[in-house]
Short mmCIF file of C-alpha atoms in Angstrom, two decimals:
data_model
loop_
_atom_site.label_atom_id
_atom_site.label_comp_id
_atom_site.label_asym_id
_atom_site.label_seq_id
_atom_site.Cartn_x
_atom_site.Cartn_y
_atom_site.Cartn_z
CA MET R 17 105.78 59.56 101.41
CA ASP R 18 106.77 56.48 99.43
CA ALA R 19 108.71 55.25 102.48
CA ASP R 20 105.75 55.65 104.83
CA PRO R 21 102.14 56.05 103.56
CA ASP R 22 101.08 57.40 106.97
CA ILE R 23 102.96 60.66 106.32
CA ARG R 24 100.34 63.39 105.82
CA SER R 25 102.04 66.69 106.75
CA TYR R 26 105.34 68.54 107.04
CA ILE R 27 105.37 67.64 110.73
CA ASP R 28 105.16 63.95 109.83
CA ILE R 29 108.02 64.38 107.35
CA ALA R 30 110.16 66.09 110.03
CA GLY R 31 109.31 63.34 112.50
CA HIS R 32 110.23 60.65 109.99
CA ALA R 33 113.51 62.38 109.04
CA PHE R 34 114.68 63.69 112.43
CA GLY R 35 112.71 61.77 115.05
CA PRO R 36 110.55 63.18 117.86
CA LYS R 37 112.69 66.32 118.28
CA GLY R 38 112.32 67.13 114.58
CA ARG R 39 108.56 66.71 114.87
CA VAL R 40 108.40 69.11 117.83
CA ILE R 41 110.63 71.72 116.13
CA ALA R 42 108.69 71.55 112.84
CA SER R 43 105.40 71.82 114.74
CA LEU R 44 106.70 74.83 116.68
CA PHE R 45 107.84 76.69 113.54
CA ILE R 46 104.64 75.96 111.62
CA CYS R 47 102.48 77.09 114.54
CA LEU R 48 104.58 80.24 115.01
CA GLN R 49 104.30 81.10 111.33
CA LEU R 50 100.52 80.66 111.37
CA PHE R 51 100.25 82.64 114.61
CA PHE R 52 102.12 85.54 113.00
CA VAL R 53 99.89 85.37 109.90
CA ALA R 54 96.78 85.43 112.11
CA THR R 55 98.24 88.39 114.05
CA GLY R 56 98.98 90.12 110.74
CA PHE R 57 95.31 89.71 109.79
CA LEU R 58 94.26 91.55 112.96
CA ILE R 59 96.81 94.32 112.32
CA LEU R 60 95.55 94.70 108.75
CA GLU R 61 91.97 94.97 110.01
CA ARG R 62 92.96 97.47 112.73
CA ASP R 63 94.92 99.79 110.44
CA ASN R 64 92.38 99.82 107.61
CA LEU R 65 89.42 100.40 109.91
CA HIS R 66 91.25 103.12 111.86
CA LYS R 67 92.14 105.16 108.77
CA PRO R 68 88.57 106.17 107.79
CA SER R 69 87.51 106.56 111.45
CA PRO R 70 90.50 107.97 113.38
CA ASP R 71 88.32 109.48 116.13
CA PHE R 72 86.48 106.24 116.89
CA THR R 73 86.52 105.10 120.53
CA LEU R 74 84.84 102.23 122.30
CA LYS R 75 83.38 102.61 125.78
CA LEU R 76 83.04 99.53 127.96
CA GLY R 77 81.56 100.68 131.25
CA SER R 78 83.99 103.18 132.76
CA MET R 79 86.80 102.12 130.41
CA THR R 80 87.42 103.96 127.12
CA LEU R 81 89.47 102.24 124.42
CA ASP R 82 91.21 104.16 121.63
CA GLY R 83 90.35 103.48 117.98
CA ARG R 84 93.14 101.06 117.08
CA PHE R 85 92.63 98.84 120.12
CA SER R 86 88.85 99.03 119.64
CA PHE R 87 89.14 97.84 116.05
CA VAL R 88 91.29 94.86 117.09
CA ILE R 89 88.57 93.86 119.59
CA LEU R 90 85.76 94.38 117.06
CA SER R 91 87.66 92.41 114.40
CA GLY R 92 88.20 89.61 116.91
CA ILE R 93 84.47 89.57 117.66
CA ALA R 94 83.69 89.42 113.92
CA ILE R 95 86.17 86.54 113.47
CA LEU R 96 85.10 84.62 116.61
CA PRO R 97 82.11 82.73 115.10
CA SER R 98 84.33 81.21 112.42
CA MET R 99 86.73 80.01 115.14
CA TRP R 100 83.96 77.89 116.68
CA LEU R 101 83.86 75.69 113.60
CA SER R 102 86.13 72.73 114.35
CA ASP R 103 85.13 70.82 111.21
CA LEU R 104 87.61 71.79 108.47
CA SER R 105 85.01 71.29 105.73
CA ALA R 106 82.81 73.94 107.37
CA VAL R 107 85.82 76.24 107.85
CA SER R 108 86.72 75.85 104.17
CA TYR R 109 83.29 77.20 103.20
CA ALA R 110 83.88 80.25 105.41
CA SER R 111 87.30 80.67 103.82
CA ALA R 112 85.78 80.62 100.34
CA GLY R 113 84.48 84.12 101.07
CA GLY R 114 88.07 85.27 101.50
CA VAL R 115 89.07 83.65 98.22
CA LEU R 116 86.21 85.41 96.44
CA SER R 117 87.13 88.76 98.01
CA SER R 118 90.76 88.40 96.97
CA LEU R 119 90.32 87.23 93.36
CA VAL R 120 94.07 87.13 92.88
CA ILE R 121 95.00 85.21 89.75
CA VAL R 122 98.55 83.92 89.80
CA VAL R 123 99.25 81.40 87.04
CA LEU R 124 102.67 79.84 86.38
CA LEU R 125 105.92 81.73 85.92
CA THR R 126 104.53 84.46 83.65
CA SER R 127 102.16 85.63 86.36
CA PHE R 128 104.93 85.67 88.96
CA VAL R 129 107.05 87.87 86.67
CA ILE R 130 104.12 90.24 86.07
CA CYS R 131 103.40 90.41 89.82
CA THR R 132 107.04 91.11 90.63
CA ILE R 133 107.21 93.93 88.08
CA THR R 134 103.91 95.34 89.35
CA TYR R 135 105.02 95.26 92.99
CA MET R 136 108.32 96.93 92.19
CA SER R 137 106.52 99.59 90.15
CA MET R 138 104.04 100.21 92.99
CA GLU R 139 106.90 100.61 95.47
CA VAL R 140 108.62 103.17 93.28
CA LEU R 141 105.38 104.99 92.40
CA GLY R 142 104.20 104.91 96.02
CA TYR R 143 107.42 106.52 97.14
CA LEU R 144 107.31 109.08 94.31
CA ILE R 145 103.68 110.00 95.11
CA TYR R 146 103.77 109.92 98.93
CA GLY R 147 107.47 110.39 99.67
CA GLN R 148 108.37 109.86 103.32
CA ASN R 149 104.66 109.49 104.18
CA VAL R 150 104.27 106.16 102.35
CA GLN R 151 102.46 103.62 104.58
CA SER R 152 103.17 99.92 105.13
CA GLN R 153 99.91 98.90 103.40
CA VAL R 154 98.80 100.38 100.10
CA THR R 155 95.23 100.82 101.36
CA LEU R 156 96.42 103.17 104.11
CA ASN R 157 97.54 105.67 101.46
CA LEU R 158 94.16 105.72 99.68
CA PRO R 159 92.00 108.82 100.18
CA THR R 160 89.00 107.89 102.38
CA GLU R 161 86.66 110.45 100.82
CA LYS R 162 86.49 108.53 97.52
CA VAL R 163 83.93 105.73 97.13
CA SER R 164 86.32 103.62 95.03
CA SER R 165 88.97 103.83 97.77
CA ASN R 166 86.47 102.72 100.41
CA VAL R 167 85.38 99.79 98.23
CA ALA R 168 89.04 98.72 97.93
CA ILE R 169 89.64 99.10 101.68
CA TYR R 170 86.54 97.10 102.70
CA THR R 171 87.27 94.40 100.12
CA VAL R 172 90.74 93.99 101.66
CA LEU R 173 89.14 93.85 105.13
CA ALA R 174 86.81 90.99 104.13
CA ALA R 175 89.63 88.55 103.32
CA PRO R 176 91.20 88.20 106.80
CA ILE R 177 87.84 87.74 108.49
CA ALA R 178 87.01 84.89 106.13
CA LYS R 179 90.47 83.26 106.27
CA TYR R 180 91.31 83.64 109.97
CA ALA R 181 89.79 80.36 111.20
CA LEU R 182 91.44 78.32 108.45
CA THR R 183 94.80 79.91 109.26
CA ALA R 184 94.47 79.24 112.99
CA MET R 185 93.13 75.68 112.64
CA PRO R 186 96.57 73.94 112.59
CA ILE R 187 97.56 75.77 115.79
CA ILE R 188 94.30 74.77 117.46
CA THR R 189 94.66 71.15 116.30
CA THR R 190 98.22 71.00 117.66
CA ILE R 191 97.13 72.36 121.05
CA GLU R 192 94.15 69.96 121.17
CA SER R 193 96.40 66.97 120.42
CA ARG R 194 98.54 67.85 123.46
CA LEU R 195 95.60 68.09 125.89
CA PRO R 196 95.09 65.35 128.51
CA ALA R 197 92.73 62.53 127.53
CA ASN R 198 89.97 63.72 129.91
CA TYR R 199 89.59 67.00 127.95
CA ARG R 200 87.55 67.12 124.78
CA VAL R 201 86.81 69.98 122.40
CA THR R 202 83.17 70.18 121.33
CA SER R 203 81.99 70.91 117.80
CA MET R 204 81.64 74.58 118.82
CA GLY R 205 85.32 74.74 119.85
CA ILE R 206 84.61 74.81 123.59
CA LEU R 207 86.99 72.96 125.92
CA VAL R 208 85.17 70.55 128.24
CA ASP R 209 86.63 68.55 131.16
CA HIS R 210 85.29 64.98 131.16
CA THR R 211 86.91 63.87 134.42
CA PRO R 212 84.49 61.55 136.31
CA ASP R 213 82.95 63.17 139.37
CA LYS R 214 84.45 61.50 142.47
CA ARG R 215 81.92 62.09 145.21
#
């Protein structure tokens, strides 16, 4: 950044170090990573909503959708309004809800050591308690009949909804920057063609 004050992101650094190809490759990997995180949010929502309501189905006209697929659609609908915010300052306010729902305090090296020990202990205890039935997410092993378990599950579900738009914003910005000049994205995130009418 000392060499070029216009450098603002990892993509700029890659472009400065490796040229246009480096910029494209860095952009591709960053967008892929964020896409997978956003997909992981939807999977987390789906699995944690399906566990307390395994018999849930969604009927759309003559089509019936099973519970897992239904919960992905419903989570997407819940997340959609935050995706319309193209102003990052407005998105950051929506993301603050996710930060409040997480309340994860990680401070310096001591906290990392404590977290590592805790995670390793949870893995061992989870396997000792649930054996071969241990699930990929700790909330999937919680009993749904307990109020405290449901509070934990729904608190975990709040974070992805609040953070989804902020996670997807770099992907959206990258796609928008590659659009032709006659296309413009409105403040509500809607793509509009501004080609003059030739009649």
